[in-house]
Tab-separated table of C-alpha atoms in Angstrom:
chain	number	residue	atom	x	y	z
V	1	MET	CA	34.073	-15.027	23.201
V	2	ASP	CA	36.929	-16.596	21.766
V	3	PHE	CA	39.634	-15.226	24.421
V	4	GLN	CA	42.314	-17.487	23.158
V	5	ALA	CA	42.115	-16.368	19.832
V	6	GLY	CA	42.500	-12.917	20.573
V	7	ILE	CA	45.642	-13.320	22.702
V	8	LEU	CA	47.357	-15.438	19.994
V	9	GLN	CA	46.787	-12.576	17.542
V	10	ASP	CA	48.210	-9.645	19.635
V	11	GLY	CA	51.684	-9.256	20.706
V	12	SER	CA	50.778	-8.387	24.287
V	13	PRO	CA	48.207	-10.894	25.781
V	14	MET	CA	47.093	-8.384	28.400
V	15	GLU	CA	46.391	-5.594	26.095
V	16	SER	CA	44.407	-8.232	23.968
V	17	LEU	CA	42.538	-9.626	26.502
V	18	GLU	CA	41.623	-5.841	27.577
V	19	LYS	CA	40.156	-5.512	24.107
V	20	GLN	CA	37.870	-8.853	24.671
V	21	LEU	CA	36.718	-7.188	28.035
V	22	ILE	CA	35.467	-4.053	26.618
V	23	CYS	CA	31.623	-3.037	26.616
V	24	PRO	CA	30.791	-2.044	23.045
V	25	ILE	CA	28.178	0.605	24.422
V	26	CYS	CA	29.925	2.356	27.288
V	27	LEU	CA	33.495	1.383	25.640
V	28	GLU	CA	34.493	0.474	29.412
V	29	MET	CA	35.440	-2.969	31.028
V	30	PHE	CA	32.467	-5.088	31.706
V	31	SER	CA	30.452	-4.506	34.948
V	32	LYS	CA	28.089	-7.205	35.942
V	33	PRO	CA	28.062	-8.728	32.459
V	34	VAL	CA	25.413	-10.438	31.090
V	35	VAL	CA	24.609	-12.886	28.447
V	36	ILE	CA	22.574	-11.783	25.550
V	37	LEU	CA	20.641	-14.789	24.298
V	38	PRO	CA	21.094	-16.665	21.671
V	39	CYS	CA	24.018	-14.603	20.076
V	40	GLN	CA	26.099	-15.001	23.526
V	41	HIS	CA	27.563	-11.427	23.139
V	42	ASN	CA	28.063	-9.742	26.417
V	43	LEU	CA	26.919	-6.207	27.716
V	44	CYS	CA	27.116	-4.459	31.115
V	45	ARG	CA	24.043	-4.931	32.930
V	46	LYS	CA	23.434	-0.909	32.899
V	47	CYS	CA	24.005	-0.833	29.137
V	48	ALA	CA	22.006	-3.435	28.476
V	49	ASN	CA	19.020	-1.975	30.512
V	50	ASP	CA	19.650	1.354	28.818
V	51	VAL	CA	19.287	0.029	25.645
V	52	PHE	CA	16.301	-1.618	26.371
V	53	GLN	CA	14.375	1.028	28.204
V	54	ALA	CA	15.362	3.198	24.989
V	55	ALA	CA	13.642	0.417	22.718
V	56	ASN	CA	11.071	-0.145	25.076
V	57	PRO	CA	9.992	3.083	26.465
V	58	TYR	CA	6.423	2.189	27.851
V	59	TRP	CA	8.180	-0.887	29.959
V	60	GLN	CA	7.899	-0.174	33.587
V	61	SER	CA	9.823	-2.113	36.144
V	62	ARG	CA	10.521	-5.897	36.746
V	63	GLY	CA	7.454	-7.423	38.355
V	64	SER	CA	5.034	-5.245	36.462
V	65	LEU	CA	2.526	-7.260	34.427
V	66	ILE	CA	3.520	-5.753	31.056
V	67	SER	CA	4.796	-8.735	28.762
V	68	GLY	CA	8.198	-7.496	28.328
V	69	GLY	CA	10.050	-6.344	25.081
V	70	ARG	CA	12.685	-6.411	22.591
V	71	PHE	CA	15.909	-4.831	21.297
V	72	ARG	CA	18.746	-5.629	19.122
V	73	CYS	CA	22.130	-6.528	20.152
V	74	PRO	CA	24.638	-3.693	19.339
V	75	SER	CA	27.176	-6.030	18.128
V	76	CYS	CA	25.597	-8.423	15.761
V	77	ARG	CA	21.852	-6.659	15.260
V	78	HIS	CA	20.411	-10.071	16.411
V	79	GLU	CA	17.101	-9.342	17.887
V	80	VAL	CA	16.620	-10.369	21.601
V	81	LEU	CA	13.402	-11.002	23.094
V	82	LEU	CA	12.881	-10.692	26.916
V	83	ASP	CA	10.148	-11.514	29.507
V	84	ARG	CA	8.450	-9.265	31.671
V	85	HIS	CA	11.596	-9.318	33.817
V	86	GLY	CA	13.263	-7.374	31.189
V	87	VAL	CA	17.201	-7.412	31.402
V	88	TYR	CA	17.083	-8.839	34.783
V	89	GLY	CA	15.877	-11.915	33.296
V	90	LEU	CA	19.195	-12.570	31.559
V	91	GLN	CA	21.738	-14.850	33.055
V	92	ARG	CA	25.137	-13.239	34.528
V	93	ASN	CA	28.242	-14.315	32.724
V	94	LEU	CA	30.091	-15.345	35.685
V	95	LEU	CA	33.389	-16.664	33.585
V	96	VAL	CA	33.811	-12.856	32.323
V	97	GLU	CA	33.484	-11.623	35.662
V	98	ASN	CA	36.314	-13.983	37.065
V	99	ILE	CA	38.351	-13.138	33.880
V	100	ILE	CA	37.826	-9.450	34.721
V	101	ASP	CA	38.784	-9.848	38.510
V	102	ILE	CA	41.847	-11.868	37.692
V	103	TYR	CA	42.585	-8.989	35.008
V	104	LYS	CA	42.263	-6.243	37.454
V	105	GLN	CA	44.473	-8.085	39.848
V	106	GLU	CA	47.051	-8.623	37.658
V	107	CYS	CA	46.920	-4.882	36.394
V	108	SER	CA	47.346	-3.705	40.120
V	109	SER	CA	50.138	-5.766	40.827
V	110	ARG	CA	52.232	-4.409	37.863
V	111	PRO	CA	54.403	-1.528	38.396
V	112	LEU	CA	53.203	1.733	36.817
V	113	LYS	CA	55.396	2.904	33.879
V	114	LYS	CA	56.021	6.012	32.922
V	115	GLY	CA	54.793	5.683	29.216
V	116	GLU	CA	51.348	4.287	30.501
V	117	HIS	CA	50.269	7.487	31.419
V	118	PRO	CA	50.171	10.681	28.873
V	119	MET	CA	52.917	13.256	30.176
V	120	CYS	CA	52.711	17.236	29.405
V	121	LYS	CA	54.476	18.131	26.471
V	122	GLU	CA	55.842	21.529	28.258
V	123	HIS	CA	56.937	19.610	31.557
V	124	GLU	CA	58.121	16.238	30.845
V	125	ASP	CA	58.097	15.095	34.289
V	126	GLU	CA	54.370	16.152	34.944
V	127	ARG	CA	51.263	13.930	34.169
V	128	ILE	CA	48.213	15.254	32.532
V	129	ASN	CA	45.604	15.209	35.476
V	130	ILE	CA	43.364	18.317	35.076
V	131	TYR	CA	41.090	19.604	31.983
V	132	CYS	CA	41.064	23.178	30.838
V	133	VAL	CA	37.785	24.359	30.433
V	134	THR	CA	38.376	27.388	28.699
V	135	CYS	CA	40.697	25.963	26.041
V	136	GLU	CA	38.868	22.426	26.221
V	137	VAL	CA	42.057	20.613	26.281
V	138	PRO	CA	43.728	18.080	29.054
V	139	THR	CA	47.003	19.687	30.650
V	140	CYS	CA	49.161	19.095	33.518
V	141	SER	CA	49.048	21.116	36.942
V	142	MET	CA	52.582	22.877	36.386
V	143	CYS	CA	50.682	24.498	33.055
V	144	LYS	CA	47.970	25.675	35.409
V	145	VAL	CA	50.025	27.252	37.756
V	146	PHE	CA	53.200	28.532	35.952
V	147	GLY	CA	52.247	27.772	32.097
V	148	ALA	CA	49.715	28.896	29.437
V	149	HIS	CA	46.599	27.845	31.379
V	150	LYS	CA	47.007	29.744	34.889
V	151	ASP	CA	44.243	32.227	33.881
V	152	CYS	CA	42.009	29.631	32.513
V	153	GLU	CA	39.371	27.807	34.363
V	154	VAL	CA	40.485	24.033	34.850
V	155	ALA	CA	38.473	21.048	36.528
V	156	PRO	CA	39.658	17.752	37.340
V	157	LEU	CA	40.277	15.322	34.625
V	158	GLU	CA	38.612	12.264	35.926
V	159	SER	CA	35.425	14.372	36.419
V	160	VAL	CA	35.432	15.652	33.086
V	161	PHE	CA	36.132	12.183	31.786
V	162	GLN	CA	33.258	10.572	33.255
V	163	GLY	CA	30.819	13.327	32.375
V	164	GLN	CA	31.868	13.282	28.582
V	165	LYS	CA	31.892	9.482	28.667
V	166	THR	CA	28.478	9.159	30.120
V	167	GLU	CA	27.044	11.906	27.764
V	168	LEU	CA	28.832	9.507	24.955
V	169	ASN	CA	27.159	6.410	26.469
V	170	ASN	CA	23.747	8.094	26.531
V	171	CYS	CA	24.210	9.168	22.845
V	172	ILE	CA	25.143	5.470	21.830
V	173	SER	CA	22.237	4.382	23.838
V	174	MET	CA	19.867	6.894	22.055
V	175	LEU	CA	21.590	6.104	18.638
V	176	VAL	CA	21.120	2.152	18.961
V	177	ALA	CA	17.321	2.705	20.086
V	178	GLY	CA	16.714	5.123	17.288
V	179	ASN	CA	18.223	2.535	14.959
V	180	ASP	CA	15.784	0.001	16.438
V	181	ARG	CA	12.787	2.365	15.797
V	182	ILE	CA	13.692	3.120	12.567
V	183	GLN	CA	14.021	-0.456	11.774
V	184	THR	CA	10.600	-1.161	13.107
V	185	ILE	CA	9.690	1.867	10.999
V	186	ILE	CA	11.153	0.359	7.742
V	187	SER	CA	9.566	-3.041	8.533
V	188	GLN	CA	6.483	-1.624	9.066
V	189	LEU	CA	6.651	0.670	5.795
V	190	GLU	CA	7.447	-2.664	3.998
V	191	ASP	CA	4.482	-4.235	5.039
V	192	SER	CA	2.442	-1.308	4.473
V	193	CYS	CA	3.937	-1.162	0.924
V	194	GLN	CA	3.091	-5.383	0.262
V	195	SER	CA	-0.504	-4.519	1.880
V	196	THR	CA	-0.995	-1.960	-0.728
V	197	GLU	CA	0.184	-3.992	-3.744
V	198	GLU	CA	-2.309	-6.915	-2.312
V	199	ASN	CA	-5.291	-4.580	-1.800
V	200	SER	CA	-4.785	-2.681	-5.006
V	201	GLU	CA	-4.689	-6.098	-7.033
V	202	ALA	CA	-8.049	-7.239	-4.786
V	203	ALA	CA	-9.731	-3.692	-5.799
V	204	LYS	CA	-8.541	-4.211	-9.630
V	205	ARG	CA	-10.181	-7.720	-9.800
V	206	GLU	CA	-13.142	-6.427	-8.158
V	207	LEU	CA	-13.908	-3.671	-10.500
V	208	CYS	CA	-12.773	-5.821	-13.450
V	209	ALA	CA	-15.505	-8.322	-12.470
V	210	ARG	CA	-18.397	-5.413	-11.660
V	211	PHE	CA	-17.505	-3.783	-15.445
V	212	ASP	CA	-17.752	-7.317	-16.918
V	213	ALA	CA	-20.981	-8.038	-15.193
V	214	LEU	CA	-22.203	-4.574	-16.374
V	215	ALA	CA	-21.262	-5.416	-20.122
V	216	ALA	CA	-23.148	-8.902	-20.163
V	217	LEU	CA	-26.351	-7.048	-18.943
V	218	LEU	CA	-25.879	-4.413	-21.573
V	219	GLU	CA	-25.249	-7.463	-24.145
V	220	GLU	CA	-28.170	-9.162	-22.677
V	221	LYS	CA	-30.338	-5.909	-23.244
V	222	LYS	CA	-29.080	-5.436	-26.637
V	223	ALA	CA	-30.255	-9.000	-27.799
V	224	GLU	CA	-33.562	-8.364	-26.458
V	225	LEU	CA	-34.489	-5.224	-28.084
V	226	LEU	CA	-32.933	-6.760	-31.462
V	227	GLN	CA	-35.268	-9.406	-31.030
V	228	ARG	CA	-38.305	-7.044	-30.539
V	229	ILE	CA	-36.993	-5.264	-33.884
V	230	CYS	CA	-36.919	-8.396	-35.786
V	231	ARG	CA	-40.327	-9.425	-34.617
V	232	GLU	CA	-41.787	-5.892	-35.936
V	233	GLN	CA	-39.898	-6.139	-38.957
V	234	ALA	CA	-41.396	-10.046	-39.837
V	235	ASP	CA	-44.826	-8.621	-39.239
V	236	LYS	CA	-44.619	-5.580	-41.358
V	237	THR	CA	-42.936	-7.015	-43.993
V	238	ALA	CA	-45.667	-10.057	-43.790
V	239	PHE	CA	-48.520	-7.672	-43.851
V	240	ILE	CA	-46.656	-5.901	-46.775
V	241	GLN	CA	-46.504	-9.010	-48.622
V	242	SER	CA	-49.740	-9.993	-48.319
V	243	LEU	CA	-50.906	-6.714	-49.778
V	244	ILE	CA	-48.803	-7.523	-52.702
V	245	CYS	CA	-50.375	-10.471	-53.323
V	246	GLN	CA	-53.698	-9.151	-53.182
V	247	TYR	CA	-53.044	-6.377	-55.797
V	248	LYS	CA	-51.180	-8.884	-58.091
V	249	GLU	CA	-54.299	-10.898	-58.150
V	250	GLN	CA	-56.329	-7.708	-58.581
V	251	LEU	CA	-54.099	-6.786	-61.331
V	252	GLU	CA	-54.446	-10.354	-63.340
V	253	LYS	CA	-58.232	-10.188	-62.963
V	254	SER	CA	-57.925	-6.411	-64.031
V	255	SER	CA	-55.798	-7.629	-67.118
V	256	ARG	CA	-58.322	-10.119	-68.188
V	257	LEU	CA	-61.151	-7.607	-68.192
V	258	VAL	CA	-59.321	-5.365	-70.078
V	259	GLU	CA	-58.738	-8.089	-72.943
V	260	THR	CA	-62.561	-8.706	-72.577
V	261	ALA	CA	-63.450	-5.191	-72.961
V	262	ILE	CA	-61.023	-4.654	-76.021
V	263	GLN	CA	-62.931	-7.572	-77.688
V	264	ALA	CA	-66.070	-6.096	-77.078
V	265	ALA	CA	-65.110	-2.623	-78.440
V	266	GLU	CA	-63.806	-3.963	-81.455
V	267	GLU	CA	-67.400	-5.091	-82.654
V	268	THR	CA	-68.947	-2.501	-85.335
V	269	GLY	CA	-72.471	-3.399	-85.340
V	270	GLY	CA	-74.487	-2.560	-82.332
V	271	ALA	CA	-76.323	-6.206	-82.354
V	272	ALA	CA	-73.580	-7.851	-82.453
V	273	PHE	CA	-72.102	-5.661	-79.946
V	274	LEU	CA	-75.279	-6.137	-77.721
V	275	MET	CA	-76.330	-9.793	-78.504
V	276	GLY	CA	-72.887	-11.739	-78.901
V	277	HIS	CA	-73.188	-15.104	-78.985
V	278	THR	CA	-71.156	-15.637	-75.979
V	279	HIS	CA	-73.143	-12.393	-74.422
V	280	THR	CA	-69.399	-11.701	-73.045
V	281	SER	CA	-69.914	-7.804	-73.298
V	282	VAL	CA	-73.231	-7.742	-71.748
V	283	LEU	CA	-72.055	-9.737	-68.891
V	284	SER	CA	-68.578	-8.205	-68.346
V	285	LEU	CA	-69.809	-4.773	-68.884
V	286	PRO	CA	-70.838	-3.988	-65.230
V	287	ARG	CA	-67.610	-5.816	-64.103
V	288	ILE	CA	-65.617	-3.658	-66.071
V	289	VAL	CA	-67.540	-0.550	-64.920
V	290	GLU	CA	-67.053	-1.794	-61.432
V	291	ALA	CA	-63.102	-2.530	-61.921
V	292	SER	CA	-62.730	0.852	-63.534
V	293	LYS	CA	-63.576	2.577	-60.609
V	294	GLY	CA	-60.875	1.280	-58.657
V	295	ALA	CA	-60.137	-1.623	-56.643
V	296	ARG	CA	-60.938	-1.471	-52.705
V	297	LEU	CA	-58.068	-3.188	-51.357
V	298	ASP	CA	-56.283	-2.547	-48.037
V	299	LYS	CA	-53.387	0.114	-47.937
V	300	ILE	CA	-50.531	0.790	-45.583
V	301	GLU	CA	-50.482	4.121	-43.872
V	302	GLN	CA	-47.918	6.942	-44.610
V	303	GLY	CA	-44.504	5.987	-42.489
V	304	TYR	CA	-45.805	2.536	-41.964
V	305	GLU	CA	-42.082	1.365	-43.062
V	306	SER	CA	-40.656	3.590	-40.285
V	307	MET	CA	-38.969	1.891	-37.450
V	308	ASP	CA	-38.189	5.084	-35.553
V	309	ALA	CA	-40.203	3.705	-32.561
V	310	PHE	CA	-37.587	1.436	-31.694
V	311	SER	CA	-34.765	4.273	-31.251
V	312	VAL	CA	-33.157	4.341	-28.041
V	313	SER	CA	-31.579	7.355	-25.894
V	314	LEU	CA	-28.470	6.464	-24.090
V	315	GLU	CA	-27.777	9.879	-23.320
V	316	HIS	CA	-28.668	9.561	-19.475
V	317	LEU	CA	-27.079	6.229	-19.688
V	318	THR	CA	-23.810	7.598	-21.022
V	319	GLU	CA	-24.032	10.650	-18.458
V	320	ALA	CA	-24.218	7.908	-15.758
V	321	VAL	CA	-21.127	5.993	-17.013
V	322	HIS	CA	-19.234	9.540	-17.184
V	323	ALA	CA	-20.319	10.039	-13.613
V	324	LEU	CA	-18.834	6.452	-12.308
V	325	ASP	CA	-16.502	7.245	-9.790
V	326	PHE	CA	-15.152	5.256	-6.352
V	327	GLU	CA	-17.476	5.518	-3.117
V	328	PRO	CA	-15.547	7.398	-0.331
V	329	ALA	CA	-14.662	5.304	2.448
V	330	GLU	CA	-16.866	5.224	5.825
V	331	GLU	CA	-14.299	7.309	7.676
V	332	ASP	CA	-14.078	9.802	5.141
V	333	GLU	CA	-18.111	10.112	5.053
V	334	GLU	CA	-17.704	10.269	8.868
V	335	TYR	CA	-15.323	12.983	8.758
V	336	PHE	CA	-17.188	15.200	6.039
V	337	ASP	CA	-20.438	14.817	8.084
V	338	GLY	CA	-18.475	16.199	11.224
V	339	GLU	CA	-17.594	18.976	9.299
V	340	GLU	CA	-21.062	20.006	7.942
V	341	GLU	CA	-22.434	19.524	11.301
V	342	GLU	CA	-19.651	22.100	12.928
V	343	GLU	CA	-20.652	24.338	9.849
V	344	VAL	CA	-24.647	24.220	11.030
V	345	GLU	CA	-23.982	24.659	14.575
V	346	GLU	CA	-22.081	27.920	13.807
């Protein structure tokens, strides 16, 4: 606290000094001031204790086993950490106490000036020393006896002043404590927001990994089924090609027999037909007759070329994909189980 700077800035050194000795909580001169570490600002011990108690409602008393607490300096908002002794663990500012004592001695030695105390506007020589409770304004004794407030209820000015000052101090303490609680909630919400973002990114990565694995499994299964179709295709086409070769050989043989039969049929004489020097007609006739009855080669069954056996139904898999959803959390399952048990009991 820089007292000299304040004194130099103000025309009245005593007034400037008085401003430096005012507690920011009760707005009165410090009473048993303490040093709030590490910011070095001063507070009355009672005011500091009120702020500390409001910010730490579960802290009991000094000497308890609770580990202490924290609150914020009302002047600079710096967070002050206290041990289990609470405010009583802070050091007293003896320098400020000595300055206050000197200031009070100086003030008491000065003569009281007329302008230093508010005077009544109606009675210029009367000091304002009572409070009209009915009209809620300060006034003087003459106004109560002879003036506008003679029928009103009045109270000592000092008692009303102290009551309202105490109420104001309590409100200030509550506001400061409320600000600390709000700041704590804001910090918690910011941490929750960050945690939500981090957990969401982790959940996205896990979901992508699971779907990538499922896609890889589907690709592997597709390759396996395609290979089975290719094997069946190769077997069937090989069998059909072998039949084609057999039928081509049969066709070639049949064509030669046709040529032989035509040559034999062109003979006009019976002897020549039956006794050709090559006996081709006689030797070939049984074969021609046998060939004319039709070839006894293998044939393919009807629908042999069909590949309907390799049709795959994916309706159940499609339904399963559409039904994919996130599993409920464990606490949700327990909550639902509890509801079901209550309904059964009813």
